[in-house]
mmCIF file of C-alpha atoms in Angstrom:
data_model
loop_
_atom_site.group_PDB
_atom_site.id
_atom_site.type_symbol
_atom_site.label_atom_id
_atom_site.label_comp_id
_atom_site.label_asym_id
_atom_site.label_seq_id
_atom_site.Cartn_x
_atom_site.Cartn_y
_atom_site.Cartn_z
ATOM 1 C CA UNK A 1 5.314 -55.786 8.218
ATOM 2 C CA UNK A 2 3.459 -52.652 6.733
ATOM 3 C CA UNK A 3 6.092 -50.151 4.880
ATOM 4 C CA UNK A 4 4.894 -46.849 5.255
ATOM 5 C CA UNK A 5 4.456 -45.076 2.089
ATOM 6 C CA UNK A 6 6.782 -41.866 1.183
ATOM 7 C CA UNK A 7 4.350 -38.513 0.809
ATOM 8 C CA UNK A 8 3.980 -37.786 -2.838
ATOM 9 C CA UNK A 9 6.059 -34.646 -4.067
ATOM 10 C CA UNK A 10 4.713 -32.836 -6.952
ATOM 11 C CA UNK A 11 5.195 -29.774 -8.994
ATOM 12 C CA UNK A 12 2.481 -27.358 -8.891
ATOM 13 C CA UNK A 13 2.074 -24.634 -11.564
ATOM 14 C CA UNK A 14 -0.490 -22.191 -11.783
ATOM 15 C CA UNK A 15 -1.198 -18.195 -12.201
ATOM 16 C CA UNK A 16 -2.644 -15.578 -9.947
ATOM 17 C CA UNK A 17 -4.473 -12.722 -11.568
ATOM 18 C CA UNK A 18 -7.051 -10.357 -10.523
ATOM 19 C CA UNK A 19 -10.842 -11.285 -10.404
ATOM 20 C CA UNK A 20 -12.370 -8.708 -12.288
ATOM 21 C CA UNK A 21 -9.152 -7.478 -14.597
ATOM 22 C CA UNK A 22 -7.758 -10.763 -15.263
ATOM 23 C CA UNK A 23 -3.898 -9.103 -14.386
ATOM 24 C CA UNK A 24 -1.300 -10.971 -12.474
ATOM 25 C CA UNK A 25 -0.786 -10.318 -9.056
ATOM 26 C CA UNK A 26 2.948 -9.817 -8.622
ATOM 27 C CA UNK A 27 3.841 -10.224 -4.689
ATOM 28 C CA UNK A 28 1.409 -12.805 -3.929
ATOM 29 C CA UNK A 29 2.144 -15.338 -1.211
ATOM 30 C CA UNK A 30 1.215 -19.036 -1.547
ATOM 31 C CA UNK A 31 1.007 -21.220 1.880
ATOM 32 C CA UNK A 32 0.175 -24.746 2.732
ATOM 33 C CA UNK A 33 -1.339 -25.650 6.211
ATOM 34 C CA UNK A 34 -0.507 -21.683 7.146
ATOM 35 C CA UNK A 35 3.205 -22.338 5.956
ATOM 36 C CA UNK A 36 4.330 -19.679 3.316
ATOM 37 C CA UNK A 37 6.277 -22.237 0.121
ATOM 38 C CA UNK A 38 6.593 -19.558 -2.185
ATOM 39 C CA UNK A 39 6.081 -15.438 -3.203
ATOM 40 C CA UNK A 40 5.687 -14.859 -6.493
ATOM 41 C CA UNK A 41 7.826 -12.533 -8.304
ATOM 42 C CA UNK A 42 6.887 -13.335 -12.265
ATOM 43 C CA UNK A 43 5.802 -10.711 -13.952
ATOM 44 C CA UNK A 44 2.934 -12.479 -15.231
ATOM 45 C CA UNK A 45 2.072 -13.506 -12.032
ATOM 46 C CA UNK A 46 2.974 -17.192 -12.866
ATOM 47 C CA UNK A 47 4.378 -19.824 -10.052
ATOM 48 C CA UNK A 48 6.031 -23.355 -9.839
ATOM 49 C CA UNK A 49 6.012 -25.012 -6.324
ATOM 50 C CA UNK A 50 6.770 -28.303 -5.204
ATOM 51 C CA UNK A 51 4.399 -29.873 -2.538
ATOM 52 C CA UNK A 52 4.326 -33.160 -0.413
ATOM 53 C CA UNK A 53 1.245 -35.416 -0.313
ATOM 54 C CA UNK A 54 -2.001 -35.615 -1.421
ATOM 55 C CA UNK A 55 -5.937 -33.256 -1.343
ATOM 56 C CA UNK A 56 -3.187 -30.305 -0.936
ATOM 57 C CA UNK A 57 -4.770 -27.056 -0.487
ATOM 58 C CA UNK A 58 -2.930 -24.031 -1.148
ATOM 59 C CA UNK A 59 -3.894 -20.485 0.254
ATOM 60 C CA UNK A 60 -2.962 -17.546 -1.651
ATOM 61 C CA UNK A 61 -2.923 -13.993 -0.369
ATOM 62 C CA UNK A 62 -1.895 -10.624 -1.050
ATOM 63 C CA UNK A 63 -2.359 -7.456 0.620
ATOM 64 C CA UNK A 64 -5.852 -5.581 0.011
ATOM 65 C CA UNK A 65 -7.316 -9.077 -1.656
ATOM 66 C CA UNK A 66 -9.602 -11.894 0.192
ATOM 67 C CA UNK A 67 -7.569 -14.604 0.663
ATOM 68 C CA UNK A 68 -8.238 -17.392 -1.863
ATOM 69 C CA UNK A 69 -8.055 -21.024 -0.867
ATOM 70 C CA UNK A 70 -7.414 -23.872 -3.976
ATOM 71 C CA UNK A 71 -7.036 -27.796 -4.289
ATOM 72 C CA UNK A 72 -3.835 -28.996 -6.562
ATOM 73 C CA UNK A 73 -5.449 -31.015 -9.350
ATOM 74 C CA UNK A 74 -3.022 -33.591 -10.397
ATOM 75 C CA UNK A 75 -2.025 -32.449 -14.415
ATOM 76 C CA UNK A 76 -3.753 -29.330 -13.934
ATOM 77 C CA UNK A 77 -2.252 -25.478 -13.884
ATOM 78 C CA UNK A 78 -4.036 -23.954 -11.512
ATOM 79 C CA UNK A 79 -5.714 -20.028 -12.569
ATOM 80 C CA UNK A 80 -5.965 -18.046 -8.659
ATOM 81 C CA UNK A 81 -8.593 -15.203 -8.632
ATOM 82 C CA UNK A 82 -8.187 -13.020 -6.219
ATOM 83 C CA UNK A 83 -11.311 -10.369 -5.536
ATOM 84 C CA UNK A 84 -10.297 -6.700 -4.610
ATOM 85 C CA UNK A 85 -11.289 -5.955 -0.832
ATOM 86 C CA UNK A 86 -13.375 -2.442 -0.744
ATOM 87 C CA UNK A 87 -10.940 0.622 -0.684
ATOM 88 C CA UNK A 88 -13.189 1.773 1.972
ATOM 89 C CA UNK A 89 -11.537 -0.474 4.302
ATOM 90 C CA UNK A 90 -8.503 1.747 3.811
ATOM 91 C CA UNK A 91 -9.825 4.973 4.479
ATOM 92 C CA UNK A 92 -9.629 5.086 8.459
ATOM 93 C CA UNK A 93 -7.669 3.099 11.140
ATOM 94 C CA UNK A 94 -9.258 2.782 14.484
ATOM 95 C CA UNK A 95 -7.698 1.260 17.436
ATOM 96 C CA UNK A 96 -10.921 1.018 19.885
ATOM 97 C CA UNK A 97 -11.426 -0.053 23.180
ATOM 98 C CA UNK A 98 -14.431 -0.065 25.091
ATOM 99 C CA UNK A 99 -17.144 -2.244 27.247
ATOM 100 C CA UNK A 100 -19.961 -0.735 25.725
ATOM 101 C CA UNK A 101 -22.039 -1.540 22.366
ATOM 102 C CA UNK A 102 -19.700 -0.444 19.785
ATOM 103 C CA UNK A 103 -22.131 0.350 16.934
ATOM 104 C CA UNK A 104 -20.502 3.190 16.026
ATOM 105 C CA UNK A 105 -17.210 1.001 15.118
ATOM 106 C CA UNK A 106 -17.294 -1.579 12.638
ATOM 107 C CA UNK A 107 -14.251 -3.312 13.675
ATOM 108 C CA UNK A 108 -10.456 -2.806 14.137
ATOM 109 C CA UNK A 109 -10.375 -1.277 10.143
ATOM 110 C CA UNK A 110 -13.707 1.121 9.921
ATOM 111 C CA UNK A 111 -14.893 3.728 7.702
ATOM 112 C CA UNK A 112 -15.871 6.620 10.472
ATOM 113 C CA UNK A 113 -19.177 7.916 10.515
ATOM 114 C CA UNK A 114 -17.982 11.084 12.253
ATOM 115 C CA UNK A 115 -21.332 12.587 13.208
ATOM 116 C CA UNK A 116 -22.643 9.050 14.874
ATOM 117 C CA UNK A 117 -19.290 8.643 16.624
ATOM 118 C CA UNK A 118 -19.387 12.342 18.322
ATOM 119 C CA UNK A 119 -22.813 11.049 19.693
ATOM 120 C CA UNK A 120 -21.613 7.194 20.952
ATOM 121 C CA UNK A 121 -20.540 6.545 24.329
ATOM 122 C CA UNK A 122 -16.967 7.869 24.841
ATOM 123 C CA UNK A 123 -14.414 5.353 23.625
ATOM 124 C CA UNK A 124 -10.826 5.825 23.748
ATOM 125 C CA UNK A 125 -9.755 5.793 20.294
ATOM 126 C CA UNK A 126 -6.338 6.661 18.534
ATOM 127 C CA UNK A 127 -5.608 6.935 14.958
ATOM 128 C CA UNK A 128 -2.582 5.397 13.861
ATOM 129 C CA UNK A 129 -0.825 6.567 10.169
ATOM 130 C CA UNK A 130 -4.517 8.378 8.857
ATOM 131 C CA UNK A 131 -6.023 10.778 10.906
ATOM 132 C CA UNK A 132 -10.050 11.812 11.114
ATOM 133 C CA UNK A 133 -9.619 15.448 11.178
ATOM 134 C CA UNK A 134 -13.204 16.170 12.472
ATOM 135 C CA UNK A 135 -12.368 14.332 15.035
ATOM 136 C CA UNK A 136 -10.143 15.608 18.380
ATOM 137 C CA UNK A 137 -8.207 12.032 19.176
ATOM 138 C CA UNK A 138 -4.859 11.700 19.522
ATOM 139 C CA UNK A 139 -3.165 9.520 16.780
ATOM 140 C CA UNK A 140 0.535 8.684 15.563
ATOM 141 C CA UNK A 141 1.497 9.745 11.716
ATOM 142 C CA UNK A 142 4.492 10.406 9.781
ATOM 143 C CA UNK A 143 5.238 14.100 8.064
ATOM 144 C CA UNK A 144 3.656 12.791 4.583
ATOM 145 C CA UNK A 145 3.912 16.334 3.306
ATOM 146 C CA UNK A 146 7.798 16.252 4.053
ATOM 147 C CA UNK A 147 8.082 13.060 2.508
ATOM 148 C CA UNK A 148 6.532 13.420 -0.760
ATOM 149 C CA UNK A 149 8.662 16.587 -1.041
ATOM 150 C CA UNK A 150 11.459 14.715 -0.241
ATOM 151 C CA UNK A 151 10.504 11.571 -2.935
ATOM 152 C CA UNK A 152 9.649 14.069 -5.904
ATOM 153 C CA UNK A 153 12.937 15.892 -4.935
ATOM 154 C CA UNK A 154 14.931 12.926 -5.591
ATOM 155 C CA UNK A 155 13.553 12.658 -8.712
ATOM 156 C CA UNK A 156 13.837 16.059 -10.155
ATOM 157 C CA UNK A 157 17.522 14.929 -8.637
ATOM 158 C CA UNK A 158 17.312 12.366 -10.868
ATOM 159 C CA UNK A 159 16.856 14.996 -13.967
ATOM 160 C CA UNK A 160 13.446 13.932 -14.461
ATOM 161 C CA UNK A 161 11.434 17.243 -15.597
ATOM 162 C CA UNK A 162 8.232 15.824 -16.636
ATOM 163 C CA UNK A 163 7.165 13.714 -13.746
ATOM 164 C CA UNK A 164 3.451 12.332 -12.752
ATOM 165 C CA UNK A 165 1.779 11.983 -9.567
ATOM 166 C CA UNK A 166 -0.235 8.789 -9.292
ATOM 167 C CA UNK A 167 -2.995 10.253 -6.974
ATOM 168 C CA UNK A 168 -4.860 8.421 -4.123
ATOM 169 C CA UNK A 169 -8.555 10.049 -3.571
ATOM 170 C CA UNK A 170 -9.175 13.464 -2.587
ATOM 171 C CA UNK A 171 -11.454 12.173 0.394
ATOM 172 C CA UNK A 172 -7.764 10.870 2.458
ATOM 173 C CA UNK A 173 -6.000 13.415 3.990
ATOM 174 C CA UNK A 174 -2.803 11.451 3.432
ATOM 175 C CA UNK A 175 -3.082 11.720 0.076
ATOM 176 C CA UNK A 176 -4.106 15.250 0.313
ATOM 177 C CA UNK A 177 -0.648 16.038 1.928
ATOM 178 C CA UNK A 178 1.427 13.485 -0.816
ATOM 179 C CA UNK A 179 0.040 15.542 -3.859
ATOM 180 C CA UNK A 180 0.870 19.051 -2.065
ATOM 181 C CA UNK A 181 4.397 17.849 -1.266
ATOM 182 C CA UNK A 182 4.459 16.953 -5.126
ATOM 183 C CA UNK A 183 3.502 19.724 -6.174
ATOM 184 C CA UNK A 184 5.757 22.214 -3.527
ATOM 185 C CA UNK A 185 8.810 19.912 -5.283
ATOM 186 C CA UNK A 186 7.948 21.153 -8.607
ATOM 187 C CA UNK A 187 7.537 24.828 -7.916
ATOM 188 C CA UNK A 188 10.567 24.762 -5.697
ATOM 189 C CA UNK A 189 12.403 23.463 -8.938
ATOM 190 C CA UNK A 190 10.920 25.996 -10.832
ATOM 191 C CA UNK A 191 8.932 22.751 -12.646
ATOM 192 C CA UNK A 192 4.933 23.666 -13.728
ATOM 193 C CA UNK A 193 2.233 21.813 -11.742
ATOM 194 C CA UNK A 194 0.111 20.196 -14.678
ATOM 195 C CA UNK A 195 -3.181 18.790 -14.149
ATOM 196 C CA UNK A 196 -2.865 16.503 -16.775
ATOM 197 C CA UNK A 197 0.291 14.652 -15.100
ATOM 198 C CA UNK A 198 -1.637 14.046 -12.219
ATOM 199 C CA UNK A 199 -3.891 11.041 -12.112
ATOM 200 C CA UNK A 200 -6.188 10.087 -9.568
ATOM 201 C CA UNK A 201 -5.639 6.610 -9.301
ATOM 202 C CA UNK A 202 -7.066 5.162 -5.507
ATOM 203 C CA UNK A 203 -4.761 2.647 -3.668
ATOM 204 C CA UNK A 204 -5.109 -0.330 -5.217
ATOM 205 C CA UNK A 205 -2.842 -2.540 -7.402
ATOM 206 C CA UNK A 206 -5.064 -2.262 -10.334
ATOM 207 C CA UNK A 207 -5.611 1.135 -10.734
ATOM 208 C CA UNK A 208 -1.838 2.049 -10.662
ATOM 209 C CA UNK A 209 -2.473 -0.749 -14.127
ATOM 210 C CA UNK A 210 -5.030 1.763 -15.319
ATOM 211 C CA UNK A 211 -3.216 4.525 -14.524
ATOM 212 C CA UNK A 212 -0.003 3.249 -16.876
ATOM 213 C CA UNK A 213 -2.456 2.384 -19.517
ATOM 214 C CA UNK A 214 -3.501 6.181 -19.474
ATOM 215 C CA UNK A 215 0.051 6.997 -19.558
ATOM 216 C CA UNK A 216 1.162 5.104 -22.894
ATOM 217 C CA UNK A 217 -1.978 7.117 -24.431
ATOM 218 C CA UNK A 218 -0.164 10.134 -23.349
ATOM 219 C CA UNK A 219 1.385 12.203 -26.620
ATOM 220 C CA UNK A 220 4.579 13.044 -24.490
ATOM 221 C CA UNK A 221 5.786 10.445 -21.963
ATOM 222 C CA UNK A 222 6.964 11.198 -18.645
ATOM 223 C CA UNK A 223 10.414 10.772 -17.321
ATOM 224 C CA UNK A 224 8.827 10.589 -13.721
ATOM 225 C CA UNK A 225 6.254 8.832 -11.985
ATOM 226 C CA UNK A 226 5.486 9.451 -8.162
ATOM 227 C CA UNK A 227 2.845 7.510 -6.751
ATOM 228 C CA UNK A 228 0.975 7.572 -3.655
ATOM 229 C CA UNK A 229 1.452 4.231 -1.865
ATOM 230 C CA UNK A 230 3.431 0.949 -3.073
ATOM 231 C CA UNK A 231 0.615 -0.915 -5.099
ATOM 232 C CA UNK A 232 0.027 1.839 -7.425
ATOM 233 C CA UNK A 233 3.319 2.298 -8.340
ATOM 234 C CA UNK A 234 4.025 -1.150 -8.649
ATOM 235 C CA UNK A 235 1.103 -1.925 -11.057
ATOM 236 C CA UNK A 236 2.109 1.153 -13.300
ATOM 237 C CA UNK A 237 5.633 -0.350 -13.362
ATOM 238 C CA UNK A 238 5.012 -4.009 -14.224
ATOM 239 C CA UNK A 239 2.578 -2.024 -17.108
ATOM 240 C CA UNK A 240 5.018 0.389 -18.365
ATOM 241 C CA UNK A 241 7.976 -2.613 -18.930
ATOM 242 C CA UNK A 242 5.012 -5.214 -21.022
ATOM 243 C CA UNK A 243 5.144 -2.153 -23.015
ATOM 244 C CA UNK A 244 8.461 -1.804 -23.591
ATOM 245 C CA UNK A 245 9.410 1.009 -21.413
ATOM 246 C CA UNK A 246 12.698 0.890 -19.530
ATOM 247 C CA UNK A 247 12.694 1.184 -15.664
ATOM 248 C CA UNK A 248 14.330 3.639 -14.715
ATOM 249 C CA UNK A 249 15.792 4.503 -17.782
ATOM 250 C CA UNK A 250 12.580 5.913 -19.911
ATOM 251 C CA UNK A 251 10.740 6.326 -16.657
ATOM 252 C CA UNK A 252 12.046 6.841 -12.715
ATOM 253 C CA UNK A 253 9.250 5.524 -10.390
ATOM 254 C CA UNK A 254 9.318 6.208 -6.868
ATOM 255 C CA UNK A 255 6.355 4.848 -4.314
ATOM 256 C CA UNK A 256 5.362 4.935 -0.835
ATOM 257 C CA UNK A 257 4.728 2.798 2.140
ATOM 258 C CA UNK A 258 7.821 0.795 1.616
ATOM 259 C CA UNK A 259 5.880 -2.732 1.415
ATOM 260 C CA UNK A 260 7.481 -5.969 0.900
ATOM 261 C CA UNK A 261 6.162 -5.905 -2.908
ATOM 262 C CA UNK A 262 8.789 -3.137 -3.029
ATOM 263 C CA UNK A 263 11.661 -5.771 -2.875
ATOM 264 C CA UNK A 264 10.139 -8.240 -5.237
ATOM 265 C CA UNK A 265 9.768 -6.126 -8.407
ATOM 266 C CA UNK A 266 12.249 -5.905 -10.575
ATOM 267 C CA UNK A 267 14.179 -2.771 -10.381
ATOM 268 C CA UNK A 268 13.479 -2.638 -7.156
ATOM 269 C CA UNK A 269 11.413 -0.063 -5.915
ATOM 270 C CA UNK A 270 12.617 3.458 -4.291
ATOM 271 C CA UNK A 271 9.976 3.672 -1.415
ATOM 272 C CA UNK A 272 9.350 6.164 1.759
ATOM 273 C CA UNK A 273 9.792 3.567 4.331
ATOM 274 C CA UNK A 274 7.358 4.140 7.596
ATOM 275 C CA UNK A 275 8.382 3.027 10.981
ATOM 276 C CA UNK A 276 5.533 0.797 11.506
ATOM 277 C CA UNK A 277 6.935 -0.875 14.618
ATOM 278 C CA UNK A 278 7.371 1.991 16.067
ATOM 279 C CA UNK A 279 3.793 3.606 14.764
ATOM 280 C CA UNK A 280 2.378 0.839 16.695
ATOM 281 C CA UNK A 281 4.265 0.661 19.862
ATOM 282 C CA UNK A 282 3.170 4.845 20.381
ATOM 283 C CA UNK A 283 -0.456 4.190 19.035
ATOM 284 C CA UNK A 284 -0.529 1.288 21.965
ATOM 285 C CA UNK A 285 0.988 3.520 24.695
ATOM 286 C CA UNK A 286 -1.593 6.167 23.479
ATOM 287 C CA UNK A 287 -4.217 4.068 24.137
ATOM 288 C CA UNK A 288 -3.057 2.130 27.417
ATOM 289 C CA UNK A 289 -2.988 6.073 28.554
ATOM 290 C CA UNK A 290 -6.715 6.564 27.592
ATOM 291 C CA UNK A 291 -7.595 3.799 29.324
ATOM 292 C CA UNK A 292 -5.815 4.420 32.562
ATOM 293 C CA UNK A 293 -8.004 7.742 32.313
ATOM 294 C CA UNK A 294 -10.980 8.069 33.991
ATOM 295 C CA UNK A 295 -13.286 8.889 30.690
ATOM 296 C CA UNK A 296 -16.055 8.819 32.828
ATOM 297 C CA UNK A 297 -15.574 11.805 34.272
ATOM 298 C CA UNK A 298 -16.510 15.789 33.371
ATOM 299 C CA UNK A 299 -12.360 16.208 32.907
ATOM 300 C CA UNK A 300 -11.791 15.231 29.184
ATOM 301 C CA UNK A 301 -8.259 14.216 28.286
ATOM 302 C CA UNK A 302 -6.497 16.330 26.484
ATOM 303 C CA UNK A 303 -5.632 15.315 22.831
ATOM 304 C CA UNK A 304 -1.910 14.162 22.047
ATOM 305 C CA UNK A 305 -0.123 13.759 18.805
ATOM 306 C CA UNK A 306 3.094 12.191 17.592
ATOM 307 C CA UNK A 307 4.926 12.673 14.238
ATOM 308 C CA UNK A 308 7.462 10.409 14.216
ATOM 309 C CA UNK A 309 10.779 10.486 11.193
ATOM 310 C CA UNK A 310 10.113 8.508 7.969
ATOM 311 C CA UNK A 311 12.902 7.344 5.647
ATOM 312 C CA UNK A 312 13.198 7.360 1.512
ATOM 313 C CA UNK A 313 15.020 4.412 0.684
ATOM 314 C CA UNK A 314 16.793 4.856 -2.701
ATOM 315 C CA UNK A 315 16.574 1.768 -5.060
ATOM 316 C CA UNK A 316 16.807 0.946 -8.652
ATOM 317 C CA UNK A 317 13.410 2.041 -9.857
ATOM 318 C CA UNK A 318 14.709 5.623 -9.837
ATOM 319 C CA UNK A 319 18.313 6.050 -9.975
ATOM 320 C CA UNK A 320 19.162 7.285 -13.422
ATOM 321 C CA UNK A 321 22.676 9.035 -11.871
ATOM 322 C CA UNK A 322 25.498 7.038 -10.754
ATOM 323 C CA UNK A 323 26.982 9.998 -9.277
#
């Protein structure tokens, strides 16, 4: 009689870092046959799973990276690259629907060529958390003005005085409306907006790295740091404390997006939390309304808009008060 053999269990050890800046990637999930067995919370982006059998391959992700798929070498600590998608893929959401060509769309995630759109067949489109403001479609947002205020607020709050704004680029009009809600907190406060404290940064993980490096050069430190979306502020964080400095003690960081990175650093992070359900549910109803409408016709629908309530969820990253 054969005895079926028991599935080897092993220890598998490894880093994941990024391709071209050789950082770890802090957040990153590791799966095996599309089963998540680990995040990774190190600060040095290092990991220590256990696995069953043998030829396992592990896939490791991590939001606005290609996913990377490895083989566990027996003996072996495994180095994960992970290459940086394009931040234009972040620039505009379109939801699209349509039986005609769409060669004006380049999928569900697009960068918009506005002028070719205005002359493609009409598709009904909505524009879910950034907008196209050339273009008249309805679309579902939060207040990002309102809550930038509101997250620079709690810091001043906070009795931070000196506080900079980890910018995204001038060319999103989300970001637009984060750094003028920064810098309405200030003047409210009676705080000066300086152009040196405010660093244009992008969206990605890496340059909120670069970003903290600039910092640390900086002759006075801020007490402050507010930064445009989640990833930045999480790479100037994990930067900042390899260097010594005390979150939120030396410096208060507050994001924005409220991703699940935000619960994985360590202090947690104070994030404006967006109701992404129910962003979704309204940007579907928006559409399923477009497309009960008869766009063929001379009567064009009229645009609709919704601004739905945000929240800023107050963590350890910036409380510096007890009371």
């Amino acid at each position: 009689m054969e005895v079926a053999q028991q599935a080897k269990t092993r220890t598998v050890v490894g880093s994941v870092i990024d391709f071209e800046t050789g950082e770890p990637i802090i957040g990153a999930s590791i799966a095996v046959a599309g089963k998540s067995v680990g995040t990774i919370s190190d600060l040095d982006g290092n990991f220590s799973i256990r696995v069953d059998g043998d030829n396992i391959n592990l896939e490791v992700s991590f939001i606005g990276y290609e996913k990377q798929t490895v083989t566990v070498a027996d003996g072996k600590k495994l180095t994960v690259r992970l290459r940086a998608v394009s931040e234009l893929l972040e620039e505009v959401v379109i939801t699209a629907y349509g039986s005609g060509p769409r060669k004006d769309l380049t999928g569900a995630i697009a960068k918009a060529n506005v002028q070719d759109m205005r002359k493609a067949p009409v598709f009904p489109v909505v524009f879910f958390n950034r907008i196209c403001a050339e273009l008249n479609a309805p679309y579902v947002v939060i207040d990002d003005y309102k809550w930038a205020f509101s997250a620079v607020e709690h810091l001043i709050r906070q009795g931070c005085t000196r506080i900079v704004h980890l910018a995204g680029s001038e060319d999103l009009l989300i970001a637009q409306k984060r750094k003028s809600g920064y810098m309405d907190a200030l003047r409210k406060y009676g705080l000066p907006v300086d152009e040196a404290l405010i660093i244009d940064c992008g969206i990605m993980m890496e340059k909120g790295i670069m970003a903290a490096h600039q910092i640390l050069e900086m002759e006075k430190l801020p007490d402050g740091i507010f930064a445009v979306n989640d990833p930045v502020a999480i790479g100037a964080m994990k930067t900042l404390q390899k260097n010594r400095i005390r979150i939120p003690e030396d410096i208060a960081v507050v994001g924005f997006s409220e991703s699940k990175e935000a619960f994985i650093v360590e202090p947690n992070l104070t994030s404006v939390e967006q109701p992404t359900f129910e962003m979704g549910r309204n940007a579907a109803q928006l559409l399923l309304e477009q497309i009960k409408h008869n766009i063929n016709n001379d009567d064009k629908m009229p645009s609709k808009s919704i601004i739905l309530d945000a929240k800023l969820n107050i963590r350890e990253s910036s409380l510096r008060k007890t009371s």
